[in-house]
């Protein structure tokens, strides 16, 4: 085979390969991002607010970053804690974000990760439901999973007693 013909065959193969990559369907990103595959996660903050209001369930917003070791450590514990996962599945609208929203109420004491904020169905950010750290009120470490579970129970109880 002459070099020109070989070059043409290689060029055609490369074009077909690129075309097949463009037409291949990408799998949708799993919205759990490792925080619990059995939990129904919403995609956006706006969708979460609408579902919280409609369902009359509190919203739990988890701010995290993939490259943050603290976020990764909390995610591992969160995903395997059966009590937390059960409440997340049954009692909350769940959203995990790797970017900030335009709602500054979701950062009452600053923008850091991981940070977990509760929003009630009246769309009020529950700044009164905080973790144990005075310098990062809404931060949770892996060893704080019991505190997080208690705060989830508190968010549910406040819902029924205040609304």
Short mmCIF file of C-alpha atoms in Angstrom, two decimals:
data_model
loop_
_atom_site.label_atom_id
_atom_site.label_comp_id
_atom_site.label_asym_id
_atom_site.label_seq_id
_atom_site.Cartn_x
_atom_site.Cartn_y
_atom_site.Cartn_z
CA UNK A 1 0.00 0.00 0.00
CA UNK A 2 1.41 3.32 -0.92
CA UNK A 3 2.03 5.96 1.75
CA UNK A 4 -0.66 8.30 0.43
CA UNK A 5 -3.34 5.60 0.61
CA UNK A 6 -2.23 4.63 4.13
CA UNK A 7 -2.43 8.28 5.22
CA UNK A 8 -5.96 8.55 3.79
CA UNK A 9 -7.08 5.39 5.63
CA UNK A 10 -5.65 6.68 8.92
CA UNK A 11 -7.27 10.06 8.40
CA UNK A 12 -10.68 8.47 7.71
CA UNK A 13 -10.32 6.23 10.78
CA UNK A 14 -9.47 9.23 12.96
CA UNK A 15 -12.46 11.22 11.66
CA UNK A 16 -14.80 8.27 12.28
CA UNK A 17 -13.39 7.83 15.79
CA UNK A 18 -13.96 11.50 16.65
CA UNK A 19 -17.48 11.37 15.17
CA UNK A 20 -18.35 8.31 17.23
CA UNK A 21 -17.15 10.05 20.42
CA UNK A 22 -19.37 13.04 19.71
CA UNK A 23 -22.45 10.92 19.12
CA UNK A 24 -21.90 8.60 22.08
CA UNK A 25 -24.35 9.39 24.83
CA UNK A 26 -22.83 10.44 28.10
CA UNK A 27 -24.22 8.91 31.26
CA UNK A 28 -25.97 11.47 33.45
CA UNK A 29 -24.02 12.44 36.54
CA UNK A 30 -25.20 10.66 39.63
CA UNK A 31 -26.58 13.44 41.79
CA UNK A 32 -25.62 11.63 45.00
CA UNK A 33 -21.92 12.23 44.26
CA UNK A 34 -21.25 9.50 46.83
CA UNK A 35 -23.43 10.92 49.63
CA UNK A 36 -25.97 8.09 49.38
CA UNK A 37 -27.11 6.40 46.19
CA UNK A 38 -30.45 5.34 47.67
CA UNK A 39 -31.37 8.93 48.54
CA UNK A 40 -33.37 10.96 46.04
CA UNK A 41 -31.26 14.06 45.31
CA UNK A 42 -32.45 17.19 43.55
CA UNK A 43 -30.31 18.92 41.00
CA UNK A 44 -30.62 22.63 41.81
CA UNK A 45 -31.32 24.89 44.77
CA UNK A 46 -34.38 26.31 43.02
CA UNK A 47 -35.79 22.81 42.44
CA UNK A 48 -35.06 21.95 46.08
CA UNK A 49 -36.96 24.99 47.35
CA UNK A 50 -39.98 24.15 45.20
CA UNK A 51 -40.01 20.53 46.37
CA UNK A 52 -39.59 21.53 50.02
CA UNK A 53 -42.55 23.88 49.84
CA UNK A 54 -44.73 21.43 47.93
CA UNK A 55 -43.89 18.37 50.03
CA UNK A 56 -43.76 20.24 53.36
CA UNK A 57 -40.43 18.56 54.10
CA UNK A 58 -37.32 20.38 55.28
CA UNK A 59 -34.45 20.84 52.86
CA UNK A 60 -30.93 19.77 53.76
CA UNK A 61 -28.20 21.49 51.74
CA UNK A 62 -24.72 20.00 51.83
CA UNK A 63 -21.96 22.25 50.50
CA UNK A 64 -18.81 20.31 49.66
CA UNK A 65 -15.90 20.05 47.25
CA UNK A 66 -14.55 16.90 45.61
CA UNK A 67 -10.94 17.82 46.31
CA UNK A 68 -11.54 18.74 49.98
CA UNK A 69 -10.32 16.01 52.35
CA UNK A 70 -12.77 17.15 55.06
CA UNK A 71 -15.69 16.88 52.62
CA UNK A 72 -14.51 13.44 51.51
CA UNK A 73 -14.20 12.19 55.08
CA UNK A 74 -17.68 13.44 56.03
CA UNK A 75 -19.16 11.98 52.84
CA UNK A 76 -17.81 8.50 53.66
CA UNK A 77 -19.41 8.51 57.11
CA UNK A 78 -22.66 10.13 55.91
CA UNK A 79 -23.10 7.53 53.16
CA UNK A 80 -22.82 4.53 55.51
CA UNK A 81 -24.71 5.80 58.57
CA UNK A 82 -28.04 3.97 58.38
CA UNK A 83 -29.97 6.42 60.58
CA UNK A 84 -28.79 9.46 58.61
CA UNK A 85 -29.48 7.74 55.29
CA UNK A 86 -32.97 6.68 56.39
CA UNK A 87 -33.90 10.22 57.44
CA UNK A 88 -32.39 11.62 54.24
CA UNK A 89 -34.47 9.18 52.18
CA UNK A 90 -37.75 9.63 54.00
CA UNK A 91 -37.90 13.00 55.70
CA UNK A 92 -35.87 15.54 53.71
CA UNK A 93 -35.46 17.11 50.34
CA UNK A 94 -31.76 16.55 49.71
CA UNK A 95 -29.31 18.70 47.77
CA UNK A 96 -25.55 18.52 47.66
CA UNK A 97 -23.71 21.38 46.02
CA UNK A 98 -20.14 21.77 44.87
CA UNK A 99 -20.67 25.47 44.12
CA UNK A 100 -22.20 28.37 45.97
CA UNK A 101 -25.75 29.53 45.32
CA UNK A 102 -26.84 33.11 44.85
CA UNK A 103 -28.67 32.91 48.19
CA UNK A 104 -26.30 34.40 50.76
CA UNK A 105 -28.57 33.08 53.51
CA UNK A 106 -26.95 29.69 52.91
CA UNK A 107 -23.67 31.07 54.25
CA UNK A 108 -24.67 32.79 57.50
CA UNK A 109 -21.15 32.58 58.89
CA UNK A 110 -19.11 32.32 55.70
CA UNK A 111 -18.33 30.19 52.69
CA UNK A 112 -16.49 27.03 53.76
CA UNK A 113 -16.86 23.31 53.18
CA UNK A 114 -18.21 21.01 54.29
CA UNK A 115 -21.20 23.02 55.47
CA UNK A 116 -24.72 21.71 56.08
CA UNK A 117 -27.68 24.07 56.25
CA UNK A 118 -31.34 23.26 56.87
CA UNK A 119 -34.20 25.17 55.22
CA UNK A 120 -37.79 24.68 56.36
CA UNK A 121 -40.76 24.45 53.94
CA UNK A 122 -41.61 28.11 54.55
CA UNK A 123 -38.20 28.64 52.86
CA UNK A 124 -36.62 29.96 56.05
CA UNK A 125 -32.96 29.09 56.50
CA UNK A 126 -32.68 27.52 59.95
CA UNK A 127 -29.56 29.27 61.22
CA UNK A 128 -30.51 28.02 64.69
CA UNK A 129 -29.66 24.41 63.71
CA UNK A 130 -25.88 24.35 63.95
CA UNK A 131 -23.04 21.98 64.71
CA UNK A 132 -20.64 22.25 67.61
CA UNK A 133 -17.91 24.54 66.28
CA UNK A 134 -18.02 28.22 67.20
CA UNK A 135 -15.81 29.32 64.29
CA UNK A 136 -17.72 27.23 61.67
CA UNK A 137 -21.26 26.86 62.94
CA UNK A 138 -22.52 24.61 60.14
CA UNK A 139 -19.46 22.39 59.76
CA UNK A 140 -19.47 18.74 60.68
CA UNK A 141 -16.52 16.40 61.00
CA UNK A 142 -16.87 12.61 60.54
CA UNK A 143 -16.97 12.11 64.29
CA UNK A 144 -19.93 14.55 64.46
CA UNK A 145 -22.34 12.26 62.63
CA UNK A 146 -24.40 11.81 65.82
CA UNK A 147 -24.70 15.58 66.17
CA UNK A 148 -25.78 15.78 62.54
CA UNK A 149 -28.37 13.04 63.10
CA UNK A 150 -29.70 14.92 66.15
CA UNK A 151 -29.90 18.11 64.09
CA UNK A 152 -31.83 16.25 61.40
CA UNK A 153 -34.30 15.06 64.04
CA UNK A 154 -34.49 18.63 65.36
CA UNK A 155 -35.22 19.98 61.87
CA UNK A 156 -38.09 17.49 61.55
CA UNK A 157 -39.49 18.33 65.00
CA UNK A 158 -39.30 22.08 64.40
CA UNK A 159 -41.20 21.53 61.21
CA UNK A 160 -44.09 19.96 63.06
CA UNK A 161 -44.06 22.32 66.04
CA UNK A 162 -43.56 25.66 64.26
CA UNK A 163 -45.32 25.38 60.92
#
